[in-house]
XYZ file of C-alpha atoms in Angstrom:
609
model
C 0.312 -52.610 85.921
C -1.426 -49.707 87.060
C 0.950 -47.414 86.185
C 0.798 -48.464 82.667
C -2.980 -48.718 82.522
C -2.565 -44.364 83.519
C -0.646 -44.082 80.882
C -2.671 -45.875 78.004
C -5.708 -43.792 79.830
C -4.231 -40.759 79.003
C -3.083 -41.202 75.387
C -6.861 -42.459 74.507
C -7.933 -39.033 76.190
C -5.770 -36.952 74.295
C -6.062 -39.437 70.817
C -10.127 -38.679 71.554
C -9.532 -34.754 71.880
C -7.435 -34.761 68.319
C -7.796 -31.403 66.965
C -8.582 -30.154 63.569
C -6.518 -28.276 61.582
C -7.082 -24.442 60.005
C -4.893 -23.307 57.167
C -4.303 -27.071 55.692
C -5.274 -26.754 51.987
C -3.055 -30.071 51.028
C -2.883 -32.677 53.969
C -0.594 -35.189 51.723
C 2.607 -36.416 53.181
C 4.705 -34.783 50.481
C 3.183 -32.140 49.049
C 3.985 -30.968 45.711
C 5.895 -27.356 45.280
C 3.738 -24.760 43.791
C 5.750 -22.825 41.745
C 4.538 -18.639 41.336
C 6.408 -15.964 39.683
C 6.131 -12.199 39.184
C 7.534 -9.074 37.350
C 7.918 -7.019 40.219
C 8.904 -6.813 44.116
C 5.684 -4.792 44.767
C 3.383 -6.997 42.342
C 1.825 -10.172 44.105
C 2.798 -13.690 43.624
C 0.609 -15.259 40.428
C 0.834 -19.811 40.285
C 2.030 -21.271 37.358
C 0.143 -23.743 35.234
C -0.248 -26.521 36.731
C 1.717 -28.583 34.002
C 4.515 -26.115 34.267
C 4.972 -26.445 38.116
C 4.427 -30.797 37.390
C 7.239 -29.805 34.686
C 9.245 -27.838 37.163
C 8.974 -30.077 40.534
C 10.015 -33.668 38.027
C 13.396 -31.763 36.410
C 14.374 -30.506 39.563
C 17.440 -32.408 39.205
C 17.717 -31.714 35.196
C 21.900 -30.908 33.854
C 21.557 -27.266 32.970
C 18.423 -26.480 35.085
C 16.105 -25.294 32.135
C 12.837 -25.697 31.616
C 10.695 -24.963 29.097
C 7.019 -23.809 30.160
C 4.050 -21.949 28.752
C 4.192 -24.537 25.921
C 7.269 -23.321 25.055
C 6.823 -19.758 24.740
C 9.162 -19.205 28.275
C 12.069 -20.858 29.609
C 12.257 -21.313 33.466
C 16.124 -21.024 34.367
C 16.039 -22.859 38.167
C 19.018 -22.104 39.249
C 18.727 -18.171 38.979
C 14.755 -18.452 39.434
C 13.860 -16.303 36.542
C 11.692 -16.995 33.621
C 12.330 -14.936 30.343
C 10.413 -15.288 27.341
C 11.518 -17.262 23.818
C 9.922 -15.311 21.376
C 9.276 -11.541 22.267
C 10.522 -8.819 24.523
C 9.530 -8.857 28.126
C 10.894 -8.126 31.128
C 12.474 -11.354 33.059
C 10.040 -12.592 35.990
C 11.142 -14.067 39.524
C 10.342 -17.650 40.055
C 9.705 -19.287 43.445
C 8.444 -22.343 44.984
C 7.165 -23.182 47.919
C 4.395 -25.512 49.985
C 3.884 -22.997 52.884
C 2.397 -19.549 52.265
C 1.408 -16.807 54.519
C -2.071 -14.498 54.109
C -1.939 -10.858 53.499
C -5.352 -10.349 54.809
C -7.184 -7.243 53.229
C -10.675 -8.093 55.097
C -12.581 -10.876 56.550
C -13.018 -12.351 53.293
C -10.027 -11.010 50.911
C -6.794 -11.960 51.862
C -3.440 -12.356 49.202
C -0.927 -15.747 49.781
C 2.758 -14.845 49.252
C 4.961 -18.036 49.154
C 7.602 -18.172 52.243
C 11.714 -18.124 51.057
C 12.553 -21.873 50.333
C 14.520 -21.816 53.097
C 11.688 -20.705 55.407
C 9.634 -22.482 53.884
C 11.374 -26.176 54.439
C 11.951 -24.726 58.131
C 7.938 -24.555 58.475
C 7.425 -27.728 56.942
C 10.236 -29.685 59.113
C 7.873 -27.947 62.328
C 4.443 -29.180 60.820
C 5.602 -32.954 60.861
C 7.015 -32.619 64.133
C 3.883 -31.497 65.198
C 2.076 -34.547 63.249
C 4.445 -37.136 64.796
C 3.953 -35.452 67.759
C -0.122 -36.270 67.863
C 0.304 -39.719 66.684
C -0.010 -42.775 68.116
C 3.672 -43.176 68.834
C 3.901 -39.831 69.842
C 4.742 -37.835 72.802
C 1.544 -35.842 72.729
C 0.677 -32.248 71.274
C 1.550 -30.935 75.013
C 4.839 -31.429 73.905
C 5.300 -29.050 71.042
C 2.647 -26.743 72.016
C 5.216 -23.868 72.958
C 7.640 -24.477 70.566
C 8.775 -21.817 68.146
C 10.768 -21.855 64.894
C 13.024 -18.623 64.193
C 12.501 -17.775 60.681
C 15.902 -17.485 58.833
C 15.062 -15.146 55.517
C 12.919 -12.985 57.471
C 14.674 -12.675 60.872
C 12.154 -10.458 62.438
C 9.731 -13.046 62.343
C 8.847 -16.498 64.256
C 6.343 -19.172 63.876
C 4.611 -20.876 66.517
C 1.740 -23.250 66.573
C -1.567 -22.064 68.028
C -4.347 -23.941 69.562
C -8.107 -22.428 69.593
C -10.444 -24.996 71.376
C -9.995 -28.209 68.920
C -8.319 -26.431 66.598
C -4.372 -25.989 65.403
C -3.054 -23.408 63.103
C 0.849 -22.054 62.341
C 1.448 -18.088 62.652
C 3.596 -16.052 61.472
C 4.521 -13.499 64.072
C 6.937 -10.761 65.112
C 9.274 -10.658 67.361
C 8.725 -8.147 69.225
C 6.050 -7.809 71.485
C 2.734 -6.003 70.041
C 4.180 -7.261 66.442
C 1.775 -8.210 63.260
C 0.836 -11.887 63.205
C -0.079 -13.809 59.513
C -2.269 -17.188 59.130
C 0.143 -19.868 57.875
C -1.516 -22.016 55.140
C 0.021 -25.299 53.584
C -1.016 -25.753 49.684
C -1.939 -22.768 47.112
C -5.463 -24.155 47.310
C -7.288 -24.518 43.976
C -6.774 -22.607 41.480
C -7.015 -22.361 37.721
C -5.166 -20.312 34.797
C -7.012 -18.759 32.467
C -6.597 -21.072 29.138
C -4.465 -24.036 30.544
C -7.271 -26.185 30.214
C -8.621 -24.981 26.599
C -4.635 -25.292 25.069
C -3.380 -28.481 26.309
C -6.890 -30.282 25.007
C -5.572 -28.996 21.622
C -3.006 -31.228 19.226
C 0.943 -29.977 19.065
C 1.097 -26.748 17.553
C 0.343 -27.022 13.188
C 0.279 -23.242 12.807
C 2.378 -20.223 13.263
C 1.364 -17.477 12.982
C 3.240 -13.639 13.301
C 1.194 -10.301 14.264
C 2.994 -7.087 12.914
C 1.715 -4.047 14.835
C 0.739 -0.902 13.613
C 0.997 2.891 14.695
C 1.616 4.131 18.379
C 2.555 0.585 19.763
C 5.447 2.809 21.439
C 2.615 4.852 23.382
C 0.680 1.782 24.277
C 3.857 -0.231 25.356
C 4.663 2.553 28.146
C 3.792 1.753 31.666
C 0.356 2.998 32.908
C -1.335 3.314 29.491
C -4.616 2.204 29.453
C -4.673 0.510 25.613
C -3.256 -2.844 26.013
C 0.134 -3.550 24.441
C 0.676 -5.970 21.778
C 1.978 -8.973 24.352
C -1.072 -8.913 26.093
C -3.706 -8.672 23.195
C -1.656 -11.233 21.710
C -1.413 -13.350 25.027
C -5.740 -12.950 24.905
C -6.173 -13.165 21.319
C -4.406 -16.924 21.344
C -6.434 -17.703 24.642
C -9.676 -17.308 22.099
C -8.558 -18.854 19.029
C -7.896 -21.440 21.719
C -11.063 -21.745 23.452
C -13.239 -21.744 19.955
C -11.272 -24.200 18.577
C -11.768 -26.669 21.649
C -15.712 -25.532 21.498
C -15.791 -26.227 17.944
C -13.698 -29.752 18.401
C -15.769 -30.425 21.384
C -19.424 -30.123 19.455
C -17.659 -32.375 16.282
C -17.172 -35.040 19.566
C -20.948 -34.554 21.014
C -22.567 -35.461 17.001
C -19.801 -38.207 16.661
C -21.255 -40.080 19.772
C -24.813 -39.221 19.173
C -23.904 -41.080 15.646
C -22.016 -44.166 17.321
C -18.660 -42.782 14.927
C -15.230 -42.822 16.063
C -14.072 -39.374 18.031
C -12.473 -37.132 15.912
C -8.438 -36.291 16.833
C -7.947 -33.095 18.642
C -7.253 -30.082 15.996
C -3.890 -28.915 16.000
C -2.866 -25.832 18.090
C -2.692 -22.281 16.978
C 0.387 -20.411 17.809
C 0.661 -16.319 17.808
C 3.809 -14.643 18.089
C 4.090 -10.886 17.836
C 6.609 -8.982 15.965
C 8.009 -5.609 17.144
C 9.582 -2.903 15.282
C 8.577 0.021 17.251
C 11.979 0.257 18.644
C 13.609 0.564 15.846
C 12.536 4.507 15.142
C 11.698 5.527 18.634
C 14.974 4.330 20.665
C 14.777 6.725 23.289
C 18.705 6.484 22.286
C 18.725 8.136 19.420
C 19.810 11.285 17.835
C 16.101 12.077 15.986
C 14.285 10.732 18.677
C 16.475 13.455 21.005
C 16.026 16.248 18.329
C 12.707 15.314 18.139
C 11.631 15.561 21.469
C 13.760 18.902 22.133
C 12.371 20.179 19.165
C 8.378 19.556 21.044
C 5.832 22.008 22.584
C 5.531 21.798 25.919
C 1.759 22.786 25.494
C -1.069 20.429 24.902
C 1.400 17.434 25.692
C -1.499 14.428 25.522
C -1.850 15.383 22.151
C 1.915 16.403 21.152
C 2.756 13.047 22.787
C -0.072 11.144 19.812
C 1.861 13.408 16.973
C 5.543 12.412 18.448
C 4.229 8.314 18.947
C 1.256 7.901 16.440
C 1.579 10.219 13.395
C 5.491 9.662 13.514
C 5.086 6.050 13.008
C 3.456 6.958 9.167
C 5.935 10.309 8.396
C 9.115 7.931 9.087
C 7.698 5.002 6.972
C 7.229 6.780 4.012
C 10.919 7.675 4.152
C 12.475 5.451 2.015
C 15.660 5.278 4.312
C 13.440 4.600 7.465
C 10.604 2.323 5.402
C 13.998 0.142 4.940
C 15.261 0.144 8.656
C 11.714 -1.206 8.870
C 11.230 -3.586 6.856
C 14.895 -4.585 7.812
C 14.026 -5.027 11.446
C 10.810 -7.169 10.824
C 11.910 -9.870 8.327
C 15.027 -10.217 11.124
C 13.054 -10.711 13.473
C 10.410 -13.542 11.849
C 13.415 -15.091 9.980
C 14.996 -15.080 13.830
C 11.462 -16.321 15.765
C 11.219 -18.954 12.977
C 13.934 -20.469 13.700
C 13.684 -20.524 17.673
C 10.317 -21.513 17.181
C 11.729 -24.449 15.136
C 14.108 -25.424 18.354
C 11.089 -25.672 20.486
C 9.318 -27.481 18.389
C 12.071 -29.352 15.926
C 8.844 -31.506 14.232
C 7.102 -28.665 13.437
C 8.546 -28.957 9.649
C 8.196 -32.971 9.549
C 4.241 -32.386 10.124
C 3.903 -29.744 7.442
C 3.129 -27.182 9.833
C 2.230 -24.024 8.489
C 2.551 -20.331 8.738
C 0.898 -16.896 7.892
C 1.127 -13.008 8.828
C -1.255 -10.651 9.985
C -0.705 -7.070 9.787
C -2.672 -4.154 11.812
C -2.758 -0.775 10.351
C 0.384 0.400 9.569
C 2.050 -3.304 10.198
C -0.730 -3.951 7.396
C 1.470 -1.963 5.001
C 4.733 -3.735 6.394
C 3.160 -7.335 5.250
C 2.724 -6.242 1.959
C 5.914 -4.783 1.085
C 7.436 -8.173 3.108
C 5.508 -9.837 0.778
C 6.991 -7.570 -2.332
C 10.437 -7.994 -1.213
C 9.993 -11.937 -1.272
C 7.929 -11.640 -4.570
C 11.081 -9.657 -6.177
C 13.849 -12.019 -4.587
C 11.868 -15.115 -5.695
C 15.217 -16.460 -7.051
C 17.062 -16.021 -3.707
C 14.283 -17.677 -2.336
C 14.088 -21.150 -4.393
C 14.727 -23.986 -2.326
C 13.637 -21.729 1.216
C 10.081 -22.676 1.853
C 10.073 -23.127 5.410
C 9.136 -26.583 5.501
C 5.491 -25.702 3.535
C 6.698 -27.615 0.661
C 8.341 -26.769 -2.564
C 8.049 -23.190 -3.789
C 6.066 -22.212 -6.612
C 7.461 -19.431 -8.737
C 4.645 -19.680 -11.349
C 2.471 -17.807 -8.631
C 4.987 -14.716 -9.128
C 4.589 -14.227 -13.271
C 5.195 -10.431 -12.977
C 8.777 -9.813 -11.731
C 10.026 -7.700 -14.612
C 7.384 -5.428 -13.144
C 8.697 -1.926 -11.166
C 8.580 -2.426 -7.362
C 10.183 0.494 -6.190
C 14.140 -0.361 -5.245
C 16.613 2.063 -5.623
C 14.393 4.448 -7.563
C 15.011 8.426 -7.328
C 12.817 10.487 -5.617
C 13.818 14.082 -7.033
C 11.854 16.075 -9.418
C 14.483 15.630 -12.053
C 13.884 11.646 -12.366
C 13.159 10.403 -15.715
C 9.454 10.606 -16.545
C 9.390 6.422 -16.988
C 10.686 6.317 -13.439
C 8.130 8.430 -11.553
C 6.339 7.197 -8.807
C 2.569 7.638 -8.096
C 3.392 10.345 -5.986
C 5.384 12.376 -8.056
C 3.247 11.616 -11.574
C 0.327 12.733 -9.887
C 1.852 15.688 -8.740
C 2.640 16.726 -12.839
C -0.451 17.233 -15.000
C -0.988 15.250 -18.190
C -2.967 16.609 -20.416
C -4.936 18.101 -17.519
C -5.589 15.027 -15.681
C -3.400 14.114 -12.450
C -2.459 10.549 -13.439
C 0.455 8.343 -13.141
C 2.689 7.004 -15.502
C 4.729 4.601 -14.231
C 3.941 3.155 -10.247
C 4.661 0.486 -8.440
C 3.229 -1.807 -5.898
C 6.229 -2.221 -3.071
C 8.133 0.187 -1.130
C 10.314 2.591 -2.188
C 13.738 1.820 -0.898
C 17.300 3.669 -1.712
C 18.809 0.096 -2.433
C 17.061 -3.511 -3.262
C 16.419 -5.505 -0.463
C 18.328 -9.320 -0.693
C 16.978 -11.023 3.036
C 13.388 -12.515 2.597
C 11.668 -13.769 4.999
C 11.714 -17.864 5.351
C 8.674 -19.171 4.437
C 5.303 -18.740 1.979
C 2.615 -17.304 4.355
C -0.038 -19.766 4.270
C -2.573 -16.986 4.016
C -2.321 -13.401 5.281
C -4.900 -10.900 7.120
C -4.816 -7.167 6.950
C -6.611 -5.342 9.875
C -7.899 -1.773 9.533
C -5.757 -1.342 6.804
C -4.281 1.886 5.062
C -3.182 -0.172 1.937
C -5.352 1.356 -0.264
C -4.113 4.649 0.023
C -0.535 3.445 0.191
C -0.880 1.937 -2.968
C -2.944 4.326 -4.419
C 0.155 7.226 -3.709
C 2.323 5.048 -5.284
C 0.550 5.168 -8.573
C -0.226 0.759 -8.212
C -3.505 0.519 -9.760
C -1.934 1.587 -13.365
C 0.447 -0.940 -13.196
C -2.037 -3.337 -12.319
C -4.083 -2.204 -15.334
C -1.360 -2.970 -16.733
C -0.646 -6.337 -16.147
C -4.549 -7.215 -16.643
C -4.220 -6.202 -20.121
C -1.277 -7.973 -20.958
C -2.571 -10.768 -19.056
C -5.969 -10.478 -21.890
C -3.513 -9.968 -24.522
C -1.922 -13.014 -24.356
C -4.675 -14.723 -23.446
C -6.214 -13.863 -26.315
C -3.086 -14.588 -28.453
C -3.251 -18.277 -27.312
C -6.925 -18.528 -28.433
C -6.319 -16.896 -32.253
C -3.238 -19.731 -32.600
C -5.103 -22.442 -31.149
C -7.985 -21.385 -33.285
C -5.550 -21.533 -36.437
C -4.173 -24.796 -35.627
C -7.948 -25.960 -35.668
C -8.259 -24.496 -39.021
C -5.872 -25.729 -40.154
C -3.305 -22.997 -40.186
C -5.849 -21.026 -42.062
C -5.749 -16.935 -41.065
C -7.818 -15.939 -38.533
C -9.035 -12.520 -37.671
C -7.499 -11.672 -34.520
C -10.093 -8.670 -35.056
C -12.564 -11.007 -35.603
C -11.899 -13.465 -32.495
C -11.203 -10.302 -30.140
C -15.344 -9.162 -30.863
C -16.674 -12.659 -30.523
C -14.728 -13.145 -27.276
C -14.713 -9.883 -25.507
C -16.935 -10.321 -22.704
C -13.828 -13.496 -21.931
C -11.566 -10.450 -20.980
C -10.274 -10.824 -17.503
C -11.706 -7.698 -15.373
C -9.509 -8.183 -12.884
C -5.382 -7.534 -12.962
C -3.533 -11.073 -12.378
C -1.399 -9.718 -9.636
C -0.726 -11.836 -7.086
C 1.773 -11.992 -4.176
C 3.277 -14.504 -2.524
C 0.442 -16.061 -0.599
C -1.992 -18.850 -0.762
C -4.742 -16.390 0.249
C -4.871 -13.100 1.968
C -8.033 -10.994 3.326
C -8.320 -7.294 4.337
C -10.870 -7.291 7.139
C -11.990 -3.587 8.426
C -14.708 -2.605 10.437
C -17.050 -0.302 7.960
C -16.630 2.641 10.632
C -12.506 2.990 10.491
C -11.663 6.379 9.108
C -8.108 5.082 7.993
C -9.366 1.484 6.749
C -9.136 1.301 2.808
C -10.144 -1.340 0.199
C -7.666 -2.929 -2.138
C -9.933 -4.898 -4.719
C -10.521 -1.829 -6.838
C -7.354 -1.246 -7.662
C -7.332 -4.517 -9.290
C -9.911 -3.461 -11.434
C -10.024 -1.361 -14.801
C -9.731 2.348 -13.529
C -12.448 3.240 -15.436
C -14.576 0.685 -13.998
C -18.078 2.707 -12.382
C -18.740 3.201 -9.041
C -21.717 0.859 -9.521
C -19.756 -2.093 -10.740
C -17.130 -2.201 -7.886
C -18.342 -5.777 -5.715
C -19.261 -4.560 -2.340
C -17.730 -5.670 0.681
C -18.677 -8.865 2.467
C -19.803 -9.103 6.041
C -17.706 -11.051 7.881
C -19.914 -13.650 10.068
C -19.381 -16.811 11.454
C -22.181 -19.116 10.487
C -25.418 -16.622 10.925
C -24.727 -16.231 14.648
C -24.463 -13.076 15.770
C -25.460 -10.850 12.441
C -27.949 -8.001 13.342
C -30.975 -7.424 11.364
C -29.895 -4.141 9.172
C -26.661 -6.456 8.050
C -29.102 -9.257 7.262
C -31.284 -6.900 5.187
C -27.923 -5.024 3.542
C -26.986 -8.313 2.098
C -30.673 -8.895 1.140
C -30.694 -5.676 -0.617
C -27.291 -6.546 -1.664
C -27.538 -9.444 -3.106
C -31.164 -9.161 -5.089
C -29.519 -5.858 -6.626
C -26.580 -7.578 -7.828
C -28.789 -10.559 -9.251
C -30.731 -8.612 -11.145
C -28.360 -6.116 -12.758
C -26.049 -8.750 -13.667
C -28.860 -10.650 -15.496
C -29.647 -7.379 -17.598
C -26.132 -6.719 -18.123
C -25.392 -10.027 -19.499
C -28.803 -9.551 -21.940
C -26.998 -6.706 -22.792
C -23.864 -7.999 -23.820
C -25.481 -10.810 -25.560
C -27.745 -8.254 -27.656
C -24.315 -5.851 -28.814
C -21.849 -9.813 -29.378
C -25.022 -10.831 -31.748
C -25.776 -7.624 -33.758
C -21.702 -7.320 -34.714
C -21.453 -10.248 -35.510
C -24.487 -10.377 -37.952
């Protein structure tokens, strides 16, 4: 009896004296995994979103072991523990999981977790229970376990052993030997958050692709320790922000809809960007011109050699029509390619009437539009290939008997009705450099048959060069032209239907052409392929250009051409000089529109008296 009453003494002492715990971020019985990956050996260990590791730690036991993550942008393979990406080139990341981690301590306050090997890590976790069980009721005490050890397996040169500090217990990692480094042991990541997980799974299933084509000198950017970001990662932030305004925006709709007593509105659908590379595709370290190339080099002022070789041969090699072809070549592969991955990870993208559109950057700018010429010209291959944006409509593309550049010559001996801009400009006419014949697309030694697979819902040009592209190849006359065909038929419609109203009576086309002149379309009907498109520059660019006066009669003045619009959301954000530009702007634009119409009025009424 008293022998037993010792015994229950004791266990209430040391059940009193439980100690606390240092390094325990999750206390749960079963912890989940938190899975972390990185690019390389020497970079630290970065947590995956939380819905990826949920994703990762339920399909453990999944057939082929593949996961799909980063809403289907990466695939996590589990059995090799890599993660490569769906839709653009990157190099494949290490995966790991783990509940145990160890602290790479900088300071007092900074330290870095780095997960232990799986193996290690269940090892740790197998010693931590023992250690529970061991301080529980049923237990044998803590005395029991306090100088037990566990040899680590994946790092042999290292043990753990538990650690008591007054009331407290903690796991360390230490070294064998004798004067060895020790690490803090800590169970659980801890909280965290990844930038955007929150803002893009708030959002609807994805109801918009769209592709980024890059411009000049993504091959200089790209390279390791450049300090412009590459087209991934402004891609990777640019999606984070579409992200987070469209949540803001949905967010606000909510807040009005409650204050109101309406129903919520639905979350808006997600905005998908994928990048397309063709950077490769001229500057393969691989090939023979990039070798010649680079032999051929300076070896002073290299910075600057180095922009020439990576920046200024980006626009040289495009305007090659052999190279301009590899080009164009690479980049409808690749979206035709990415469309239809992107249709395996999402296979009801088409059923919802999702939607998609290009933007092109600079030189990529100049890609889009000759993408877009290429489909406009092969509008017949193309019936019936919509991309799941509904039925095609080839009454959008009324000017394909128009030049657009395939497997024209390029010598000085070409036929004067086959000249490009270039080369008519180059030949006086009556001593004015002007073009004869141009055309709008690229000039290509052979016509182009693969289109991309869709109509771009609308398209965006960035700090464009378009202008002067077009403008070399002699575009704006054949725009002219098209306008006044365009008026001339026009116009034909109006004498016959004015005829039929007579009666079949003659009526002077002369006649009908005076009274309706100021009906004359001042802009050229061409159109491409796209339900919209917008060239957005910043008014400071040196190599932006404008591409609504070609579309215009070439002899229209200076002071007729619209000015550009400012480009603001709301009024938020527009400084006072914009605000008084467009004030200035506007009121000028008012006023000699109302005197020219007078004008017009005055010269229609005196002819026709």
């Amino acid at each position: 009896r008293e022998g037993f009453l010792d015994t229950r003494t004791r266990r209430e002492t040391e059940s009193n004296d439980m100690p606390n715990w240092e390094g325990i971020e999750d206390a749960t019985s079963s912890p989940p995994r938190i899975w972390l990956s990185r690019e390389k050996d020497s970079d630290p260990w970065e947590p995956l979103r939380k819905v990826d590791c949920r994703a990762l730690n339920s399909s453990s036991g999944s057939t082929d072991g593949k996961v799909q993550i980063e809403c289907g942008r990466a695939t996590a393979d589990l059995p090799s523990r890599t993660i490569s990406y769906n839709f653009f080139n990157a190099p494949t990341r290490s995966l790991a999981a783990a509940i145990w981690f160890w602290k790479e301590e900088k300071n007092s306050k900074e330290f870095t977790l780095r997960p232990l090997s799986e193996i290690d890590d269940r090892l740790v976790e197998q010693f931590y229970q023992k250690i529970l069980e061991a301080s529980s009721s049923l237990g044998e005490g803590l005395n029991a376990v306090l100088k037990e050890e566990v040899f680590l397996e994946d790092e042999e040169e290292y043990k753990v052993a538990i650690v008591k500090s007054g009331g407290t217990l903690s796991l360390k990692k230490r070294s064998k030997k004798l004067f060895g480094p020790v690490f803090s042991l800590q169970r659980g990541y801890g909280a965290y958050t990844v930038e955007g997980e929150e803002e893009e799974l708030a959002l609807g299933p994805v109801g918009h692709l769209i592709f980024v084509v890059h411009g000049v000198g993504e091959a200089m950017w790209s390279r390791e320790g450049s300090s412009v970001k590459s087209l991934i990662t402004e891609i990777d932030q640019t999606r984070a922000r579409v992200c987070k305004k469209r949540v803001g925006a949905w967010k606000k709709e909510c807040e009005k809809a409650k204050a109101k007593n309406e129903d919520l509105p639905p979350a808006p659908e997600r905005i998908e960007v994928l990048p397309i590379e063709w950077y490769n595709r001229i500057h393969s370290a691989s090939s023979v011109l990039k070798k010649t190339l680079i032999s051929s080099t300076l070896l002073s002022v290299p910075k600057l050699r180095a922009i020439a070789n990576d920046v200024v041969f980006d626009v040289l090699m495009y305007l090659t029509p052999e190279f301009c072809e590899e080009v164009l070549d690479c980049v409808t592969t690749q979206i035709s390619d990415l469309y239809a991955k992107f249709m395996t990870v999402h296979p009801d993208f088409v059923s919802r009437e999702g939607k998609c559109s290009l933007i092109g950057h600079s030189l990529g700018s100049v890609i889009v539009w000759d993408l877009l010429s290429n489909l406009q010209q092969n509008s017949k291959n193309f019936e019936g290939h919509t991309g799941g944006q509904g039925k095609s409509d080839s009454s959008s593309w009324p000017f394909s008997d128009f030049l657009c550049g395939y497997g024209l010559e390029t010598t000085d001996s070409s036929p004067k009705e086959q000249r490009l801009g270039y080369q008519a400009y180059a030949k006086e006419d009556n001593g004015m450099n002007r073009a004869e014949v141009g055309t709008w697309g690229p000039v290509l030694p052979k016509k182009m048959e693969k289109v991309i697979p869709f109509v771009p819902e609308f398209t965006i040009f960035l700090g464009s060069p378009l202008g002067m592209f077009l403008s070399l190849r002699g575009a704006s006359p054949v725009f002219n032209a098209m306008r006044k065909r365009a008026n001339r038929v026009k116009k034909d419609k109006k004498v016959e239907e004015r005829r039929k109203s007579d009666g079949g009576s003659a009526v002077s086309p002369e006649f009908f052409d005076m009274v309706n002149k100021f009906d004359e379309e001042v802009t050229s009907p061409f159109c491409l392929p796209t339900r919209a498109l917008y060239n957005i520059f910043h008014p400071s660019d040196p190599v932006a250009y404008r591409i609504e006066p070609l579309l215009l009669d070439p002899e229209t003045p200076d002071k007729d051409l619209p000015p550009p619009v400012f480009l603001t959301v709301g009024q938020e954000g527009v400084r006072l000089h914009v605000k008084a530009m467009e004030l200035r702007s506007s009121l000028f634009k008012g006023m000699s529109g109302f005197l020219s119409n007078i004008d017009k009025a005055v010269v229609a009424a005196s002819e026709i008296v």
